[in-house]
Amino acid sequence: MPELPEVETSRRGIEPHLIGRTVESVVVRNRALRWPVSEDVDSGLAHSEVLSVDRRAKYLLINTNNGTAILHLGMSGSVRIVDKDAPAGIHDHFDLELDSGASLRYRDPRRFGSLHWSGDPYAHRLLRDLGPEPLGDDFDGRYLWQCSRKRKLAVKQFIMNANIVVGVGNIYASEALFGARINPKRAAGRIALPRYERLADSIRDVLSRAIEAGGTTLQDFVGGEGEAGYFKQQLDVYDREGLPCRRCNAPVRSIVQGQRATYYCVNCQT
Ligand SMILES: [Zn+2]
């Protein structure tokens, strides 16, 4: 599943090809994504000029002089810049044809992605209740500490809640807790401020390193047939059950929390 770093890398990959371009037409081949693609998107985008491409959580926001297209990549979605005449495959559900002769092409084999049109994207129902960006100025240890008071749920599930902070997916949650030496099962409300400060730093560090790793793939957004996926980065605990902890050599343990796999070191995460 594309996570925040993959979406940010996608944004950086497509942005230079879209800014200042006019969308000449919108070709929708399949409207049956997670939610049906409304014809508002076609009429909103057609003949509009792209001003910027932003990201909020895992949504790409294509801002035009006429409104904003809100794109989510779902489980298996990806965007590419292709030649307008490049033949489309069966999973290529829509193209934005640009005045440059290129198209932004959306591919999504599992069709869990979505595309909406909005005049006020931050007030849209998909975005309005989201927590702060982990790499933004509104997120720090004090914020996490304040939100967590009296909360009994496990800290791993707490940081994966998008209403608390966006973009901390399952892999990054395990990795960030390892970095901060916090046991993922610990109740969110029972963790002191200095440890939340370490955790906030660790979340930022893990996500920044993943975005950096994605930087090497930017050229893949033009032409190529590549599929969306995780960036190759060294993981400390995730998917390393039974292997030695990189810090203390104790075997990494795996448990299930909220139906998701968690990996941690019993010895150095308390
Ligand atoms: Zn350890």
Coordinates of C-alpha atoms and ligand atoms in Angstrom, one line a residue:
M1 CA 0.0 0.0 0.0
P2 CA 1.4 3.4 -0.8
E3 CA 2.2 5.2 2.4
L4 CA 2.9 8.8 3.1
P5 CA 6.6 8.7 1.8
E6 CA 5.4 7.1 -1.5
V7 CA 2.7 9.7 -1.9
E8 CA 5.1 12.5 -1.2
T9 CA 7.5 11.0 -3.7
S10 CA 4.7 10.8 -6.2
R11 CA 3.9 14.4 -5.6
R12 CA 7.5 15.4 -6.3
G13 CA 7.6 13.2 -9.3
I14 CA 4.5 14.6 -11.1
E15 CA 4.6 18.3 -9.9
P16 CA 7.2 19.7 -12.4
H17 CA 5.2 18.2 -15.3
L18 CA 1.9 19.7 -14.1
I19 CA 2.6 23.2 -12.8
G20 CA 1.6 25.9 -15.3
R21 CA 0.0 23.3 -17.6
T22 CA -3.6 23.4 -18.9
V23 CA -5.6 20.2 -18.7
E24 CA -7.0 19.9 -22.2
S25 CA -9.2 17.0 -21.5
V26 CA -10.0 14.3 -18.9
V27 CA -10.3 10.7 -20.1
V28 CA -12.1 8.5 -17.5
R29 CA -12.1 4.8 -18.6
N30 CA -13.5 3.4 -15.4
R31 CA -15.5 5.4 -12.8
A32 CA -15.8 2.5 -10.4
L33 CA -13.1 3.3 -7.9
R34 CA -13.6 3.1 -4.2
W35 CA -16.2 5.8 -4.7
P36 CA -17.7 6.5 -8.2
V37 CA -15.7 9.2 -9.9
S38 CA -18.2 12.1 -10.3
E39 CA -18.5 13.9 -13.6
D40 CA -17.8 17.1 -11.6
V41 CA -14.1 16.0 -11.8
D42 CA -14.1 16.0 -15.6
S43 CA -15.9 19.3 -16.0
G44 CA -13.9 20.9 -13.1
L45 CA -10.5 19.9 -14.5
A46 CA -11.1 20.4 -18.2
H47 CA -9.5 23.6 -19.5
S48 CA -8.2 24.5 -16.0
E49 CA -4.6 25.5 -15.3
V50 CA -2.6 23.6 -12.7
L51 CA -1.2 26.0 -10.1
S52 CA 0.4 23.6 -7.6
V53 CA 0.4 20.0 -6.5
D54 CA 0.2 19.5 -2.7
R55 CA -0.1 16.6 -0.3
R56 CA -2.3 16.3 2.7
A57 CA -1.9 12.9 4.6
K58 CA -2.0 10.4 1.7
Y59 CA -4.1 12.6 -0.6
L60 CA -2.6 14.3 -3.6
L61 CA -4.2 17.7 -4.2
I62 CA -4.0 19.0 -7.8
N63 CA -4.8 22.7 -7.3
T64 CA -6.1 24.5 -10.4
N65 CA -7.5 28.0 -11.0
N66 CA -10.9 26.4 -11.0
G67 CA -10.8 24.1 -7.9
T68 CA -8.9 21.1 -6.6
A69 CA -8.8 17.4 -7.6
I70 CA -8.3 15.2 -4.5
L71 CA -6.6 11.9 -5.5
H72 CA -6.0 9.0 -3.1
L73 CA -3.9 6.0 -4.4
G74 CA -5.8 3.4 -2.3
M75 CA -4.0 0.1 -1.9
S76 CA -2.4 -0.2 -5.3
G77 CA -2.7 3.1 -7.2
S78 CA 0.1 4.9 -8.9
V79 CA 0.5 8.0 -11.1
R80 CA 2.8 8.4 -14.1
I81 CA 3.6 11.0 -16.7
V82 CA 3.2 9.3 -20.1
D83 CA 2.9 10.4 -23.8
K84 CA -0.7 11.3 -24.5
D85 CA -0.8 8.6 -27.3
A86 CA 0.7 5.8 -25.1
P87 CA -1.8 2.9 -25.2
A88 CA -3.6 2.5 -21.9
G89 CA -3.8 -0.8 -20.1
I90 CA -6.8 -2.3 -18.4
H91 CA -5.9 -0.9 -15.0
D92 CA -5.3 2.7 -16.3
H93 CA -8.5 4.2 -15.1
F94 CA -8.1 7.9 -16.1
D95 CA -5.7 10.3 -17.8
L96 CA -5.4 14.1 -17.5
E97 CA -4.3 15.2 -21.0
L98 CA -2.1 18.2 -20.7
D99 CA -1.2 21.0 -23.3
S100 CA 2.4 19.7 -23.2
G101 CA 1.5 16.6 -25.1
A102 CA 1.9 14.5 -22.0
S103 CA -0.8 12.9 -19.8
L104 CA -1.0 12.2 -16.1
R105 CA -2.1 8.6 -16.0
Y106 CA -3.6 6.8 -13.0
R107 CA -3.3 3.1 -12.7
D108 CA -4.9 1.1 -9.9
P109 CA -5.4 -2.7 -10.3
R110 CA -7.4 -3.1 -7.1
R111 CA -9.5 0.1 -7.5
F112 CA -9.4 1.2 -3.9
G113 CA -8.2 4.7 -4.9
S114 CA -10.5 7.7 -5.3
L115 CA -10.8 11.0 -7.2
H116 CA -12.9 13.9 -6.0
W117 CA -13.4 17.5 -7.0
S118 CA -13.7 20.3 -4.5
G119 CA -13.7 24.1 -4.4
D120 CA -12.4 23.9 -0.8
P121 CA -10.4 20.7 -0.3
Y122 CA -9.4 21.2 3.3
A123 CA -13.1 21.4 4.3
H124 CA -13.9 18.2 2.3
R125 CA -15.2 15.4 4.3
L126 CA -12.2 13.2 3.5
L127 CA -9.7 15.8 4.9
R128 CA -11.4 18.0 7.4
D129 CA -11.0 15.8 10.5
L130 CA -7.4 14.7 9.8
G131 CA -4.7 15.2 12.5
P132 CA -1.6 17.2 11.8
E133 CA 1.2 16.3 9.4
P134 CA 4.0 14.5 11.1
L135 CA 6.6 16.5 9.3
G136 CA 4.8 19.8 9.8
D137 CA 5.1 22.5 12.5
D138 CA 1.9 21.4 14.4
F139 CA 3.3 18.1 15.4
D140 CA 5.6 17.4 18.3
G141 CA 6.0 15.4 21.5
R142 CA 3.9 17.8 23.6
Y143 CA 1.0 17.5 21.1
L144 CA 1.1 13.7 21.4
W145 CA 1.4 13.8 25.1
Q146 CA -1.6 16.1 25.4
C147 CA -3.8 14.0 23.1
S148 CA -2.9 10.8 24.9
R149 CA -3.8 11.8 28.5
K150 CA -6.3 9.3 30.0
R151 CA -6.2 7.1 26.9
K152 CA -5.9 3.4 27.6
L153 CA -5.3 2.1 24.0
A154 CA -1.9 0.9 23.1
V155 CA 0.5 3.6 21.9
K156 CA 1.0 1.8 18.6
Q157 CA -2.6 2.1 17.7
F158 CA -2.7 5.7 19.1
I159 CA 0.0 6.9 16.7
M160 CA -1.7 5.0 13.8
N161 CA -4.9 6.9 14.3
A162 CA -5.2 9.5 11.4
N163 CA -7.3 11.8 13.7
I164 CA -4.2 12.1 16.0
V165 CA -1.5 12.3 13.4
V166 CA -1.6 11.3 9.7
G167 CA 0.8 9.1 7.8
V168 CA 2.1 6.7 10.4
G169 CA 1.4 3.4 8.7
N170 CA 1.9 0.0 10.2
I171 CA 5.5 -0.5 9.2
Y172 CA 6.5 3.1 10.2
A173 CA 4.7 2.7 13.6
S174 CA 6.8 -0.3 14.6
E175 CA 10.0 1.3 13.3
A176 CA 9.3 4.6 15.1
L177 CA 8.6 2.9 18.4
F178 CA 11.8 0.9 18.2
G179 CA 13.7 4.1 17.5
A180 CA 12.1 5.7 20.6
R181 CA 12.6 2.5 22.7
I182 CA 8.9 2.4 23.6
N183 CA 7.0 -0.9 24.0
P184 CA 4.1 -0.8 21.4
K185 CA 1.7 -2.4 23.9
R186 CA 2.1 0.4 26.5
A187 CA -1.0 2.4 27.2
A188 CA -0.8 5.8 25.4
G189 CA -1.9 7.6 28.6
R190 CA 0.9 6.1 30.6
I191 CA 3.8 7.5 28.7
A192 CA 5.6 10.6 30.0
L193 CA 6.3 13.8 28.0
P194 CA 10.1 13.2 27.4
R195 CA 9.3 9.8 25.9
Y196 CA 6.7 11.4 23.6
E197 CA 9.3 13.9 22.6
R198 CA 11.6 11.0 21.6
L199 CA 8.7 9.3 19.8
A200 CA 7.8 12.4 17.8
D201 CA 11.5 12.8 16.7
S202 CA 11.6 9.1 15.8
I203 CA 8.4 9.3 13.7
R204 CA 9.8 12.3 11.8
D205 CA 13.1 10.5 11.3
V206 CA 11.6 7.3 10.0
L207 CA 9.4 9.1 7.5
S208 CA 12.1 11.5 6.4
R209 CA 14.5 8.7 5.7
A210 CA 11.8 6.9 3.6
I211 CA 11.1 10.1 1.6
E212 CA 14.9 10.4 1.0
A213 CA 15.0 6.8 -0.2
G214 CA 12.1 7.6 -2.6
G215 CA 14.1 10.5 -4.0
T216 CA 16.1 8.0 -6.0
T217 CA 13.0 6.8 -7.8
L218 CA 11.8 10.2 -9.1
Q219 CA 12.8 9.4 -12.7
D220 CA 10.4 6.5 -12.7
F221 CA 7.4 8.8 -12.7
V222 CA 8.0 9.6 -16.4
G223 CA 7.3 6.9 -19.0
G224 CA 8.0 3.6 -17.2
E225 CA 5.7 0.8 -16.3
G226 CA 6.8 0.6 -12.7
E227 CA 4.4 -0.4 -10.0
A228 CA 3.7 1.4 -6.7
G229 CA 5.5 -0.2 -3.7
Y230 CA 7.6 0.3 -0.6
F231 CA 10.9 1.9 -0.9
K232 CA 13.9 -0.2 -0.1
Q233 CA 15.2 1.0 3.2
Q234 CA 16.8 -0.8 6.1
L235 CA 14.1 -1.8 8.6
D236 CA 15.1 -2.3 12.2
V237 CA 12.3 -4.5 13.4
Y238 CA 9.5 -4.8 10.9
D239 CA 9.3 -8.3 9.3
R240 CA 12.4 -9.4 11.3
E241 CA 10.7 -11.9 13.7
G242 CA 13.3 -14.1 15.5
L243 CA 16.2 -12.1 14.0
P244 CA 18.6 -10.4 16.4
C245 CA 17.7 -6.8 17.5
R246 CA 20.1 -4.4 15.8
R247 CA 20.7 -2.7 19.2
C248 CA 20.9 -5.6 21.7
N249 CA 20.9 -8.9 19.7
A250 CA 17.8 -10.2 21.5
P251 CA 15.4 -11.9 19.1
V252 CA 12.8 -9.5 17.6
R253 CA 9.2 -10.5 18.6
S254 CA 6.0 -10.3 16.6
I255 CA 2.5 -9.8 18.0
V256 CA -0.9 -8.8 16.5
Q257 CA -2.5 -5.5 17.6
G258 CA -5.8 -4.4 16.0
Q259 CA -5.4 -7.1 13.4
R260 CA -2.0 -5.7 12.3
A261 CA 1.4 -7.2 12.9
T262 CA 3.7 -5.4 15.3
Y263 CA 7.4 -6.1 15.6
Y264 CA 9.5 -5.0 18.6
C265 CA 12.3 -5.9 20.9
V266 CA 11.1 -7.0 24.4
N267 CA 14.5 -6.2 25.8
C268 CA 15.1 -2.6 24.7
Q269 CA 11.5 -1.3 24.3
T270 CA 9.9 -0.7 27.6
Ligands
ZN1 ZN 16.9 -4.8 21.5

